[in-house]
Amino acid sequence: MCRWLAYSGSPVLLEELLYAPENSLVMQSKHARLGATAVNGDGFGIGWYGSTSTPGLFLSTEPAWNDRNLRELSAQITVDRVFAHVRASTGGAVQRSNCHPFRHQNWLWMHNGLIPKFPLVRRELMLAIDPVLFPLVEGSTDSEIMFYLAISFGLEQDPPAGVARMVEFVEDVGRRAGIEYPVQMTVAVTDGSTTWAFRYSSRGKSRTLYHSTDVSTLRRQYPDNPALHNLADDSRLIVSEPLADLVGAWQEVPESTCVVVRTGVEEELLPFKP
């Protein structure tokens, strides 16, 4: 599958998120501990917000561990909200347009998981995308189609409801095509000010997802840990797997849950049901 992280908080150098942790996302691109596959080398992507509402993207088909440009940029770019993703293809071509995160106006979306037997349902799913949005689909992944379906079903007005309607539709189409468990996903989506993350699967056995513990609490628990001094109190992370083996630093997101992260506010965990 894939591995991803979503950060929001005070500005931090990108390398502090992608390279510095002992189990950094770049490390997970070649040695993931909790993923369905250990190697996630079919490309990577970074999406972040700067001086405009439209996020920037840096996408590549190179393995993250072998991309010098990523290393150089990460040492220079400061972010206060960023999505980062390393890809392990489940069948889609290794091409730039299939790398996450996907962008639509001010929105970013990334996904770990799959729609099993996707070719059986691809046509019907694509035809359900709003005709205005249909020409914007650039790649061939189930992940991008899920994004544009969610937008078609109201993501921009109510993200949890839009994602729920998308999942409900995919499950209906999949089951009619004989797919027993049509959806496997951990998804993150942001409008640039709030991040929503979802852990859900039709089978009830979803890919791993964690959210970080309050940084000030961790500093009190680990006063001699230098890594914690590079993160502000308002730092919030949602990750496919923990970035470090600090007891109490990471909380597993329960099955069928939506995590809502607003800058400077405690994470909110909501039940998610299509």
XYZ file of C-alpha atoms in Angstrom:
274
model
C 0.000 0.000 0.000
C 1.250 3.485 0.878
C 2.342 5.589 3.853
C 1.433 9.202 4.551
C 1.538 12.003 7.097
C -0.477 15.183 7.610
C 0.979 18.001 9.713
C -0.532 21.240 10.973
C 0.827 23.727 13.473
C 3.498 26.367 13.803
C 5.981 26.586 10.898
C 8.563 23.810 10.822
C 11.226 22.796 8.319
C 9.965 20.005 6.108
C 13.051 17.913 6.842
C 12.008 17.770 10.510
C 8.979 15.763 9.391
C 10.344 13.788 6.439
C 13.901 12.938 7.512
C 14.627 13.675 11.171
C 12.390 11.108 12.968
C 13.824 7.636 13.529
C 10.926 6.136 11.567
C 10.564 9.053 9.163
C 8.318 8.948 6.123
C 11.390 8.663 3.892
C 12.513 5.695 5.987
C 9.036 4.196 5.585
C 9.397 4.464 1.813
C 11.906 1.608 1.974
C 11.310 -0.032 5.386
C 7.689 0.448 6.484
C 6.995 -1.398 9.707
C 3.197 -1.579 9.700
C 2.245 -1.343 6.037
C 0.862 -4.069 3.808
C 4.156 -3.758 1.900
C 7.536 -2.824 3.383
C 8.670 -0.884 0.311
C 6.777 2.177 -0.915
C 8.960 3.198 -3.826
C 6.487 3.961 -6.622
C 6.781 7.715 -6.274
C 6.005 10.336 -3.663
C 4.342 13.688 -3.267
C 4.311 16.756 -1.046
C 1.466 19.279 -0.873
C 1.756 22.465 1.204
C 0.272 25.918 1.622
C 2.238 29.121 1.110
C 1.166 32.694 0.422
C -1.958 31.789 -1.583
C -4.960 29.562 -0.948
C -3.878 27.167 -3.710
C -1.417 24.614 -2.320
C 1.867 23.845 -4.010
C 2.701 20.336 -5.177
C 5.970 18.489 -5.635
C 5.351 15.076 -7.193
C 7.846 12.536 -8.488
C 7.945 8.941 -9.688
C 11.349 8.504 -8.040
C 11.535 6.604 -4.750
C 11.549 9.135 -1.924
C 14.731 7.661 -0.452
C 16.590 8.293 -3.729
C 15.443 11.793 -4.657
C 18.103 14.430 -4.056
C 15.736 17.271 -4.944
C 13.408 16.240 -2.111
C 16.337 16.281 0.307
C 17.435 19.735 -0.827
C 13.964 21.285 -0.803
C 13.114 19.795 2.591
C 16.044 21.638 4.128
C 14.714 24.982 2.829
C 10.902 24.836 2.858
C 9.041 25.799 6.030
C 5.453 24.584 6.353
C 2.545 25.056 8.739
C 0.250 22.580 6.964
C 1.559 19.813 4.744
C 0.518 16.479 3.262
C 3.278 13.990 2.401
C 2.792 10.586 0.772
C 4.972 7.692 -0.391
C 3.325 5.341 -2.850
C 3.167 1.591 -3.324
C 1.083 0.963 -6.419
C -1.780 -1.531 -6.240
C -1.938 -1.797 -10.023
C -1.973 1.742 -11.370
C 0.896 2.909 -13.550
C 3.933 4.530 -11.978
C 3.466 8.017 -13.390
C 3.415 11.535 -11.993
C -0.348 11.964 -12.389
C -0.883 8.962 -10.100
C 1.192 10.381 -7.231
C -0.558 11.756 -4.163
C -1.625 14.186 -2.869
C -4.230 15.191 -5.420
C -5.262 18.832 -5.658
C -8.490 20.618 -6.575
C -8.486 24.374 -6.057
C -7.633 24.841 -2.351
C -8.175 21.163 -1.480
C -5.652 18.342 -1.034
C -6.438 14.619 -0.796
C -4.327 11.526 -0.178
C -5.211 7.892 0.361
C -3.788 4.608 1.571
C -5.783 1.543 0.582
C -7.611 0.339 -2.478
C -10.831 -0.572 -4.204
C -10.335 -4.315 -4.838
C -10.898 -5.440 -8.434
C -11.000 -1.783 -9.399
C -11.135 -2.401 -13.189
C -14.554 -4.048 -12.735
C -16.099 -0.845 -11.383
C -13.883 1.896 -12.770
C -16.196 2.901 -15.607
C -19.323 3.176 -13.452
C -17.464 5.131 -10.775
C -15.974 7.563 -13.271
C -19.331 8.218 -14.915
C -20.730 9.293 -11.530
C -18.232 12.171 -11.286
C -19.809 15.583 -11.860
C -19.439 16.451 -15.587
C -17.775 19.747 -14.652
C -15.118 17.854 -12.674
C -14.665 14.918 -15.041
C -12.098 16.639 -17.334
C -9.911 17.365 -14.300
C -9.140 13.685 -13.653
C -5.548 13.253 -14.843
C -4.458 9.834 -13.596
C -5.706 6.257 -13.497
C -5.932 5.512 -9.762
C -8.901 4.574 -7.631
C -7.663 7.200 -5.137
C -8.151 10.130 -7.516
C -11.587 8.893 -8.560
C -12.587 8.653 -4.895
C -11.492 12.285 -4.470
C -13.562 13.595 -7.359
C -16.532 11.475 -6.338
C -16.338 12.969 -2.844
C -16.284 16.474 -4.338
C -19.232 15.547 -6.550
C -21.111 14.374 -3.452
C -20.543 17.545 -1.404
C -17.034 17.378 0.064
C -16.505 21.139 -0.206
C -19.679 21.912 1.763
C -19.422 19.133 4.383
C -16.276 16.963 4.171
C -17.409 14.061 6.422
C -20.762 13.862 4.639
C -19.152 14.061 1.186
C -16.698 11.280 2.016
C -19.479 9.163 3.551
C -21.605 9.495 0.417
C -18.616 8.571 -1.726
C -17.914 5.449 0.336
C -21.573 4.441 0.307
C -21.673 4.782 -3.474
C -18.441 2.820 -4.017
C -19.664 0.042 -1.736
C -22.977 -0.156 -3.579
C -21.317 -0.295 -6.996
C -18.705 -2.760 -5.782
C -21.142 -5.179 -4.197
C -23.324 -5.192 -7.284
C -20.163 -6.184 -9.184
C -19.521 -9.068 -6.783
C -16.827 -7.380 -4.667
C -17.381 -8.490 -1.070
C -15.403 -5.698 0.606
C -15.226 -2.786 -1.838
C -13.476 -0.120 0.268
C -10.184 -0.125 2.161
C -9.002 3.338 3.127
C -7.243 5.751 5.336
C -7.800 9.148 3.751
C -6.719 12.688 4.583
C -8.283 15.800 3.084
C -7.755 19.487 3.847
C -9.035 22.852 2.675
C -5.937 24.620 3.973
C -7.333 25.475 7.397
C -8.796 22.190 8.695
C -7.696 18.605 8.123
C -10.056 15.629 8.171
C -8.681 12.082 8.297
C -10.745 8.919 7.940
C -10.052 5.316 8.887
C -12.577 2.952 7.358
C -12.915 -0.333 5.489
C -15.903 -2.379 4.393
C -14.464 -5.374 6.227
C -13.775 -3.489 9.452
C -10.037 -4.239 9.265
C -8.566 -0.952 8.112
C -4.976 0.057 7.452
C -3.223 1.613 10.437
C -3.680 5.273 11.373
C -2.418 7.277 14.362
C -2.651 10.805 15.710
C -0.063 12.527 17.874
C -0.340 13.271 21.566
C -0.203 16.879 22.764
C 3.413 18.084 22.437
C 3.519 19.887 25.793
C 2.498 16.656 27.517
C 5.283 14.768 25.757
C 7.880 17.377 26.727
C 6.992 16.875 30.371
C 7.243 13.121 29.886
C 10.513 13.278 27.907
C 12.312 16.487 28.991
C 15.650 15.344 27.518
C 14.351 14.430 24.056
C 15.757 17.032 21.603
C 13.299 16.180 18.821
C 10.386 17.482 20.876
C 12.020 20.892 21.228
C 11.745 21.431 17.459
C 7.947 21.138 17.604
C 5.633 23.846 18.907
C 2.811 23.165 21.348
C 0.239 23.471 18.555
C 1.889 20.800 16.365
C -0.498 18.069 15.255
C 0.328 14.980 13.199
C -1.773 12.226 11.676
C 0.315 9.376 10.290
C 0.027 5.926 8.770
C 2.483 4.667 11.352
C 4.324 6.252 14.299
C 7.425 8.289 13.481
C 9.184 7.282 16.708
C 9.003 4.664 19.437
C 8.039 7.033 22.250
C 5.591 5.441 24.665
C 2.464 7.565 24.806
C 3.375 9.724 21.801
C 0.871 8.184 19.404
C -2.765 7.194 19.734
C -4.313 4.717 17.326
C -7.329 6.074 15.476
C -10.239 3.658 16.063
C -11.993 1.852 13.235
C -14.682 3.847 11.424
C -13.504 7.179 12.778
C -12.980 10.686 11.422
C -10.249 12.816 13.017
C -10.707 16.589 12.729
C -7.659 18.819 13.223
C -7.892 22.593 13.447
C -4.789 24.648 14.171
C -4.324 25.259 17.881
C -7.277 23.084 18.873
C -7.365 19.583 20.343
C -8.096 16.862 17.802
C -11.717 15.804 17.587
C -12.600 12.157 16.956
C -16.001 11.520 15.403
C -17.719 8.270 14.427
C -17.695 7.728 10.671
C -20.366 5.651 8.995
C -21.364 5.725 5.316
